[in-house]
């Protein structure tokens, strides 16, 4: 009997300890409106302090481009789908690259990076902050983006998210990716030559769908491109589209760039160089048509390419300016959901997933404004921003995966949907759709 009482007491203490531990790790969702939060006021101060040089010089716009192969020499974890649990790829369907463009005007140099990766990993960004010095191009003047292939190189993530989405962390992989980005920039700088610029825009509503809410929601069907023509006749094109690069199934363990790779290879039959940036891919899925994964990704790429070749060429600027900014992006404390109302406390989230700087990037080239977001930014949020930019004389390109990562940013009206994007991958509380739209509008105002 005495033993039984002791046993019950031990069990009681165990459950009390468990309750205390759980209480320190979880809480309820904070739904304070974003305009009442300190982070919103901090953003307004940060953007208000940005000073933009409006000087227009008469020297020529110059551009250079290059690519560096980042295909591993041996099987590595493949990033993209959590149900793979970091398995190694079994073969190579097509090689993966880092592509770079360097643009120069009026003594200002900026670079654009498009990597055939799931995202630009924050672990890689950390190294680039140190290595991208003024002797090359400073970090703040490099615009990062990814093709968002779910069948590319992993091994770059830390914590739980790395274990599930990119496989076992390998510092050598992180160093190799960072070095490839720097090498691509160096090579592109060597190719700088006078060029003209134009903006291309068209619609492809046949190859994109709203994967979050179907026909209840909207899509971002625009294919946006920037084309450069050097004085020697060489041509390059940078294109962006919002359909997720998820044509290839999670069971397919072949390394591949997915449909952006087919698109880029095809464009390079007409251009000397092409690159692709994932647009506002949040909630936006591809329309899979074909007999297997690789047939489907060919059809997807062909549809996007047809839209590019049918694009309207909008007015090219007479004397374009080049301006690049990187601004810290204040947020409320992370609170990933365990249920729809119970969330993990911020300290526990940072311990499990890592804690990296978050920022927004913007690059203006003439009348083209590129804004890079640290997330899967929803295509449903772009339409109004696009129209607003045009009232300021700018053509807007919003891209995802700028070197930081905060999960999915969806339309606020879906915040309480029990779905992958709005529950599992929504980490920073409510109202971020409206907040991020305001952030981008402020950037449009600042750079117009």
Coordinates of C-alpha atoms in Angstrom, one line a residue:
X1 CA 0.0 0.0 0.0
X2 CA 2.8 2.4 0.9
X3 CA 4.6 1.6 -2.4
X4 CA 1.3 2.3 -4.3
X5 CA 1.0 5.8 -2.6
X6 CA 4.6 6.6 -3.5
X7 CA 4.0 5.5 -7.0
X8 CA 0.9 7.8 -7.3
X9 CA 2.9 10.7 -5.9
X10 CA 5.7 10.1 -8.4
X11 CA 3.1 10.0 -11.2
X12 CA 1.5 13.1 -10.0
X13 CA 4.8 15.0 -9.8
X14 CA 5.7 13.7 -13.3
X15 CA 2.4 15.1 -14.8
X16 CA 2.9 18.4 -12.9
X17 CA 6.3 18.7 -14.3
X18 CA 4.9 17.9 -17.8
X19 CA 2.3 20.6 -17.4
X20 CA 4.9 23.2 -16.3
X21 CA 7.1 22.3 -19.3
X22 CA 4.2 22.5 -21.8
X23 CA 3.0 25.8 -20.2
X24 CA 6.4 27.3 -20.9
X25 CA 6.4 26.1 -24.5
X26 CA 2.9 26.9 -25.7
X27 CA 0.4 29.8 -25.5
X28 CA -2.6 31.2 -27.3
X29 CA -2.5 33.1 -30.6
X30 CA -2.0 36.9 -30.2
X31 CA -4.4 38.6 -32.5
X32 CA -3.5 42.2 -31.8
X33 CA -4.0 44.2 -35.0
X34 CA -0.7 44.8 -36.7
X35 CA -1.0 48.6 -36.8
X36 CA -1.1 48.5 -32.9
X37 CA 2.1 46.5 -32.7
X38 CA 5.6 47.8 -32.1
X39 CA 7.0 46.1 -35.2
X40 CA 4.8 48.1 -37.5
X41 CA 6.0 51.4 -36.0
X42 CA 9.6 50.1 -36.3
X43 CA 9.0 49.4 -40.0
X44 CA 7.7 52.8 -40.7
X45 CA 10.8 54.3 -39.0
X46 CA 13.1 52.1 -41.1
X47 CA 11.5 52.9 -44.4
X48 CA 11.3 56.5 -43.5
X49 CA 15.0 56.6 -42.9
X50 CA 15.9 55.2 -46.4
X51 CA 17.4 57.8 -48.6
X52 CA 17.4 57.3 -52.4
X53 CA 19.8 59.0 -54.7
X54 CA 17.6 60.4 -57.6
X55 CA 20.6 61.5 -59.7
X56 CA 20.3 60.4 -63.4
X57 CA 23.6 60.0 -65.3
X58 CA 24.1 59.9 -69.0
X59 CA 26.5 56.9 -69.0
X60 CA 25.3 53.7 -70.6
X61 CA 23.5 50.9 -68.7
X62 CA 25.8 47.9 -68.6
X63 CA 24.9 44.3 -68.0
X64 CA 26.8 41.0 -67.7
X65 CA 25.7 37.4 -67.0
X66 CA 27.1 34.1 -66.0
X67 CA 26.1 30.7 -64.5
X68 CA 27.9 28.2 -62.2
X69 CA 27.0 24.5 -62.0
X70 CA 26.1 23.4 -58.5
X71 CA 25.2 19.8 -59.3
X72 CA 26.7 17.6 -56.5
X73 CA 29.4 15.1 -57.4
X74 CA 27.7 12.5 -55.3
X75 CA 24.2 11.9 -54.0
X76 CA 23.1 14.4 -51.3
X77 CA 19.8 15.0 -49.4
X78 CA 17.2 16.5 -51.7
X79 CA 15.2 19.5 -50.4
X80 CA 11.6 20.1 -51.0
X81 CA 9.1 17.7 -49.6
X82 CA 8.8 16.9 -45.9
X83 CA 7.7 13.3 -46.4
X84 CA 11.1 12.4 -47.9
X85 CA 12.8 12.9 -44.5
X86 CA 16.0 14.1 -46.2
X87 CA 16.6 11.1 -48.4
X88 CA 19.4 11.2 -51.0
X89 CA 18.7 11.7 -54.7
X90 CA 19.2 8.6 -56.7
X91 CA 20.2 10.0 -60.1
X92 CA 20.4 13.3 -62.0
X93 CA 17.7 14.2 -64.5
X94 CA 19.2 17.6 -65.3
X95 CA 21.9 19.7 -63.7
X96 CA 21.3 22.6 -61.3
X97 CA 22.9 26.0 -61.5
X98 CA 23.4 29.4 -59.9
X99 CA 22.8 32.2 -62.4
X100 CA 23.8 35.8 -62.0
X101 CA 23.2 39.1 -63.7
X102 CA 25.2 42.2 -62.8
X103 CA 23.8 45.6 -63.8
X104 CA 25.7 48.9 -63.7
X105 CA 24.6 52.5 -64.1
X106 CA 25.9 55.7 -62.8
X107 CA 28.6 54.1 -60.7
X108 CA 26.0 51.8 -59.0
X109 CA 26.4 48.0 -59.4
X110 CA 23.7 45.5 -58.4
X111 CA 23.4 41.8 -58.9
X112 CA 20.5 39.4 -59.4
X113 CA 20.9 35.8 -58.3
X114 CA 18.6 33.0 -59.4
X115 CA 19.5 29.6 -57.9
X116 CA 18.0 26.3 -58.8
X117 CA 17.2 25.6 -55.1
X118 CA 14.1 25.3 -53.0
X119 CA 15.0 28.7 -51.4
X120 CA 18.1 30.8 -50.9
X121 CA 19.0 29.2 -47.5
X122 CA 19.5 31.6 -44.6
X123 CA 22.6 29.5 -43.7
X124 CA 24.1 30.5 -47.1
X125 CA 22.9 34.1 -46.6
X126 CA 24.8 34.3 -43.4
X127 CA 28.1 33.5 -45.1
X128 CA 27.3 35.8 -48.0
X129 CA 26.8 38.8 -45.6
X130 CA 30.4 38.4 -44.6
X131 CA 31.9 37.6 -48.0
X132 CA 30.0 39.9 -50.4
X133 CA 32.1 43.0 -49.8
X134 CA 32.4 46.3 -51.6
X135 CA 35.3 44.9 -53.6
X136 CA 32.7 42.7 -55.3
X137 CA 29.1 43.8 -54.8
X138 CA 27.9 44.4 -51.3
X139 CA 25.2 42.1 -49.9
X140 CA 22.7 44.9 -49.7
X141 CA 23.0 45.4 -53.5
X142 CA 22.4 41.7 -54.4
X143 CA 18.9 40.7 -55.2
X144 CA 18.3 37.0 -54.4
X145 CA 15.8 34.6 -55.7
X146 CA 15.3 30.9 -56.4
X147 CA 13.5 28.7 -58.9
X148 CA 11.9 26.9 -56.0
X149 CA 12.6 23.4 -57.3
X150 CA 11.5 20.7 -54.9
X151 CA 14.0 18.3 -56.4
X152 CA 17.3 20.1 -55.9
X153 CA 20.2 20.2 -53.5
X154 CA 19.5 19.9 -49.7
X155 CA 21.7 19.6 -46.7
X156 CA 21.6 23.4 -46.0
X157 CA 18.9 23.6 -43.3
X158 CA 19.3 23.5 -39.5
X159 CA 17.0 22.3 -36.8
X160 CA 13.7 20.5 -37.3
X161 CA 12.9 22.3 -40.5
X162 CA 16.2 21.3 -42.0
X163 CA 15.8 17.6 -40.9
X164 CA 12.4 17.4 -42.7
X165 CA 12.7 19.7 -45.7
X166 CA 16.4 19.7 -46.6
X167 CA 17.9 16.7 -44.9
X168 CA 20.9 16.4 -42.6
X169 CA 22.9 19.6 -42.3
X170 CA 26.2 19.7 -44.1
X171 CA 28.4 22.8 -43.7
X172 CA 30.4 21.9 -46.7
X173 CA 27.3 22.1 -48.9
X174 CA 26.5 25.6 -47.4
X175 CA 30.1 26.8 -48.2
X176 CA 29.9 25.3 -51.7
X177 CA 26.6 27.1 -52.5
X178 CA 27.9 30.4 -51.1
X179 CA 31.1 30.1 -53.1
X180 CA 29.1 29.4 -56.3
X181 CA 27.0 32.5 -55.9
X182 CA 30.1 34.6 -55.4
X183 CA 31.8 33.0 -58.4
X184 CA 28.7 33.7 -60.6
X185 CA 28.8 37.4 -59.6
X186 CA 32.5 37.6 -60.3
X187 CA 32.1 36.0 -63.7
X188 CA 29.1 38.2 -64.6
X189 CA 31.0 41.4 -63.7
X190 CA 33.7 40.4 -66.2
X191 CA 31.1 40.3 -69.0
X192 CA 29.7 43.8 -68.3
X193 CA 28.9 45.7 -71.6
X194 CA 26.5 48.5 -72.7
X195 CA 23.0 47.3 -73.2
X196 CA 19.4 48.4 -73.6
X197 CA 16.6 47.1 -71.4
X198 CA 12.9 46.4 -71.9
X199 CA 10.0 45.0 -69.8
X200 CA 7.7 42.3 -71.1
X201 CA 4.4 41.3 -69.7
X202 CA 1.7 38.8 -70.6
X203 CA -0.9 36.5 -69.1
X204 CA -0.8 32.7 -68.7
X205 CA -4.0 31.7 -66.8
X206 CA -4.0 28.2 -68.3
X207 CA -1.0 26.9 -66.3
X208 CA -1.7 28.2 -62.8
X209 CA -4.3 27.5 -60.2
X210 CA -5.1 28.5 -56.6
X211 CA -4.0 25.4 -54.7
X212 CA -5.2 26.7 -51.3
X213 CA -8.9 27.4 -52.0
X214 CA -9.4 26.6 -55.7
X215 CA -11.9 28.7 -57.6
X216 CA -12.9 30.5 -54.4
X217 CA -9.6 32.5 -54.6
X218 CA -7.7 34.4 -57.3
X219 CA -4.5 33.7 -59.2
X220 CA -1.5 35.8 -60.3
X221 CA -1.4 34.8 -64.0
X222 CA 1.1 37.4 -65.2
X223 CA 4.4 36.3 -66.7
X224 CA 6.8 39.2 -66.1
X225 CA 10.2 39.4 -67.9
X226 CA 13.1 41.8 -68.2
X227 CA 15.1 41.6 -71.4
X228 CA 18.6 43.0 -72.1
X229 CA 20.2 43.5 -75.5
X230 CA 23.9 44.3 -75.6
X231 CA 25.3 46.6 -78.2
X232 CA 27.0 43.6 -79.7
X233 CA 23.7 41.9 -80.2
X234 CA 23.8 39.4 -77.3
X235 CA 20.5 39.0 -75.5
X236 CA 19.4 37.9 -72.1
X237 CA 16.0 37.5 -70.4
X238 CA 15.0 37.2 -66.8
X239 CA 11.4 35.8 -66.3
X240 CA 9.2 35.3 -63.3
X241 CA 6.0 33.3 -62.9
X242 CA 3.9 32.4 -59.8
X243 CA 3.2 28.7 -60.3
X244 CA 5.0 26.5 -57.8
X245 CA 7.8 24.3 -59.0
X246 CA 6.1 21.1 -57.8
X247 CA 5.4 19.3 -61.0
X248 CA 7.8 16.5 -60.0
X249 CA 6.2 14.2 -57.4
X250 CA 7.7 13.7 -54.0
X251 CA 8.3 10.0 -54.8
X252 CA 10.5 10.9 -57.7
X253 CA 14.1 11.0 -56.4
X254 CA 15.8 12.5 -59.5
X255 CA 17.7 15.7 -59.1
X256 CA 16.0 18.3 -61.4
X257 CA 15.2 22.0 -61.9
X258 CA 11.6 21.1 -62.5
X259 CA 9.7 23.2 -65.1
X260 CA 11.8 26.3 -64.7
X261 CA 14.8 24.3 -66.0
X262 CA 13.0 23.3 -69.2
X263 CA 11.8 26.9 -69.6
X264 CA 15.3 28.4 -69.3
X265 CA 16.8 25.8 -71.6
X266 CA 14.1 26.5 -74.2
X267 CA 14.5 30.3 -73.9
X268 CA 18.2 30.0 -74.5
X269 CA 17.4 28.8 -78.0
X270 CA 16.4 32.4 -78.7
X271 CA 18.5 34.2 -76.1
X272 CA 22.2 33.9 -75.2
X273 CA 21.2 33.7 -71.5
X274 CA 18.1 33.1 -69.5
X275 CA 17.2 32.9 -65.8
X276 CA 14.0 32.3 -63.9
X277 CA 12.8 33.6 -60.5
X278 CA 9.9 32.1 -58.6
X279 CA 7.3 34.8 -58.3
X280 CA 4.5 35.1 -55.7
X281 CA 4.2 31.3 -55.4
X282 CA 2.2 31.2 -52.2
X283 CA -1.2 29.5 -52.8
X284 CA -0.3 29.2 -56.5
X285 CA 0.1 25.7 -58.0
X286 CA 0.9 24.5 -61.6
X287 CA -1.6 22.8 -63.8
X288 CA -0.2 19.3 -64.4
X289 CA -0.9 18.1 -67.9
X290 CA 1.0 15.1 -69.3
X291 CA 1.7 11.4 -69.0
X292 CA 4.4 11.6 -66.3
X293 CA 6.3 14.1 -64.2
X294 CA 8.8 15.0 -66.9
X295 CA 6.2 15.3 -69.7
X296 CA 4.1 17.5 -67.4
X297 CA 7.0 19.8 -66.6
X298 CA 7.7 20.1 -70.3
X299 CA 4.1 21.1 -71.0
X300 CA 4.1 23.6 -68.1
X301 CA 7.3 25.2 -69.4
X302 CA 6.0 25.4 -73.0
X303 CA 2.8 27.2 -71.8
X304 CA 4.9 29.8 -69.9
X305 CA 7.3 30.2 -72.9
X306 CA 4.4 30.8 -75.3
X307 CA 3.2 33.6 -73.0
X308 CA 6.6 35.1 -72.9
X309 CA 6.9 35.1 -76.7
X310 CA 3.4 36.7 -76.9
X311 CA 4.3 39.4 -74.4
X312 CA 3.6 43.1 -74.8
X313 CA 6.8 45.1 -74.7
X314 CA 6.1 48.0 -72.5
X315 CA 8.0 51.3 -72.7
X316 CA 11.7 51.1 -72.0
X317 CA 13.2 53.9 -70.0
X318 CA 15.4 56.4 -71.9
X319 CA 18.0 57.0 -69.2
X320 CA 17.4 54.2 -66.6
X321 CA 18.6 54.4 -63.1
X322 CA 19.8 51.5 -60.9
X323 CA 19.0 51.5 -57.2
X324 CA 19.2 48.6 -54.7
X325 CA 18.1 48.5 -51.1
X326 CA 17.9 45.9 -48.3
X327 CA 15.8 46.8 -45.3
X328 CA 15.3 44.7 -42.1
X329 CA 11.7 43.5 -41.9
X330 CA 10.3 43.7 -38.3
X331 CA 7.7 41.1 -37.4
X332 CA 5.7 40.0 -34.4
X333 CA 7.3 37.2 -32.4
X334 CA 6.9 33.8 -34.2
X335 CA 4.0 31.7 -33.0
X336 CA 3.6 28.5 -35.2
X337 CA 0.4 26.7 -34.7
X338 CA 0.0 23.4 -32.9
X339 CA -3.8 23.7 -33.2
X340 CA -5.7 26.5 -34.8
X341 CA -5.6 28.4 -31.4
X342 CA -2.7 27.0 -29.5
X343 CA 0.8 28.0 -30.6
X344 CA 4.4 27.3 -29.9
X345 CA 6.1 30.1 -27.9
X346 CA 8.7 32.1 -29.8
X347 CA 11.7 30.8 -27.8
X348 CA 10.8 27.2 -28.5
X349 CA 10.3 28.0 -32.2
X350 CA 13.7 29.6 -32.5
X351 CA 15.4 26.8 -30.7
X352 CA 13.8 24.2 -33.0
X353 CA 14.0 26.1 -36.3
X354 CA 16.9 28.5 -35.9
X355 CA 16.9 32.3 -35.7
X356 CA 18.1 34.2 -38.7
X357 CA 17.8 37.9 -39.8
X358 CA 14.8 38.8 -41.9
X359 CA 14.7 41.5 -44.5
X360 CA 13.1 42.7 -47.7
X361 CA 15.1 43.5 -50.9
X362 CA 14.2 45.9 -53.7
X363 CA 16.0 46.6 -57.0
X364 CA 14.9 49.3 -59.4
X365 CA 16.2 49.2 -63.0
X366 CA 14.7 52.0 -64.9
X367 CA 10.9 51.7 -64.6
X368 CA 11.1 48.1 -63.4
X369 CA 10.9 47.5 -59.7
X370 CA 11.7 44.1 -58.3
X371 CA 10.8 43.4 -54.7
X372 CA 12.1 40.2 -53.0
X373 CA 10.2 38.8 -50.1
X374 CA 11.5 36.3 -47.4
X375 CA 8.7 33.9 -47.8
X376 CA 6.3 32.0 -50.1
X377 CA 4.4 35.3 -50.9
X378 CA 0.9 34.7 -52.1
X379 CA -0.1 35.5 -55.7
X380 CA -3.5 36.6 -54.4
X381 CA -1.8 39.7 -52.8
X382 CA -0.1 40.9 -56.0
X383 CA -2.8 42.3 -58.2
X384 CA -3.5 45.4 -56.2
X385 CA 0.2 46.1 -55.7
X386 CA 0.8 45.7 -59.4
X387 CA -1.9 48.3 -60.2
X388 CA -0.6 50.6 -57.5
X389 CA 2.9 50.5 -58.9
X390 CA 1.7 51.3 -62.4
X391 CA 0.1 54.5 -61.0
X392 CA 3.6 55.5 -60.0
X393 CA 5.1 54.7 -63.4
X394 CA 6.6 51.4 -62.3
X395 CA 6.3 47.8 -63.5
X396 CA 6.4 45.6 -60.4
X397 CA 7.9 42.1 -60.1
X398 CA 7.4 40.5 -56.7
X399 CA 9.5 37.4 -56.0
X400 CA 9.9 35.0 -53.2
X401 CA 12.9 33.5 -51.3
X402 CA 15.2 36.5 -50.9
X403 CA 17.7 34.9 -48.5
X404 CA 15.5 34.9 -45.4
X405 CA 12.5 32.7 -44.7
X406 CA 9.4 33.1 -42.6
X407 CA 7.1 30.5 -44.1
X408 CA 3.9 31.4 -46.1
X409 CA 2.2 34.7 -46.3
X410 CA -1.4 34.2 -47.5
X411 CA -4.4 36.5 -47.8
X412 CA -5.7 37.3 -44.3
X413 CA -9.2 36.1 -45.1
X414 CA -7.9 32.5 -45.0
X415 CA -5.9 32.8 -41.8
X416 CA -8.3 30.5 -39.9
X417 CA -8.3 27.8 -42.5
X418 CA -7.0 24.5 -41.3
X419 CA -4.7 23.9 -44.3
X420 CA -0.9 23.4 -44.9
X421 CA -0.2 27.0 -45.9
X422 CA -2.4 28.7 -43.2
X423 CA -1.6 26.3 -40.3
X424 CA 1.6 24.3 -40.7
X425 CA 3.6 26.9 -42.6
X426 CA 2.1 30.1 -41.0
X427 CA 4.6 31.1 -38.4
X428 CA 4.2 34.8 -37.5
X429 CA 0.6 35.3 -36.5
X430 CA -2.3 37.1 -38.2
X431 CA -2.6 40.1 -40.5
X432 CA 0.7 39.5 -42.3
X433 CA -1.1 39.6 -45.7
X434 CA -2.1 43.2 -45.1
X435 CA 1.2 44.1 -43.4
X436 CA 3.3 42.8 -46.2
X437 CA 1.2 44.6 -48.8
X438 CA 1.8 47.8 -46.9
X439 CA 5.5 47.1 -46.8
X440 CA 5.6 46.7 -50.5
X441 CA 3.5 49.8 -51.1
X442 CA 5.9 51.8 -48.9
X443 CA 8.8 50.5 -51.0
X444 CA 7.0 51.5 -54.2
X445 CA 6.5 55.0 -52.8
X446 CA 10.1 55.2 -51.8
X447 CA 11.6 54.1 -55.1
X448 CA 9.1 55.7 -57.5

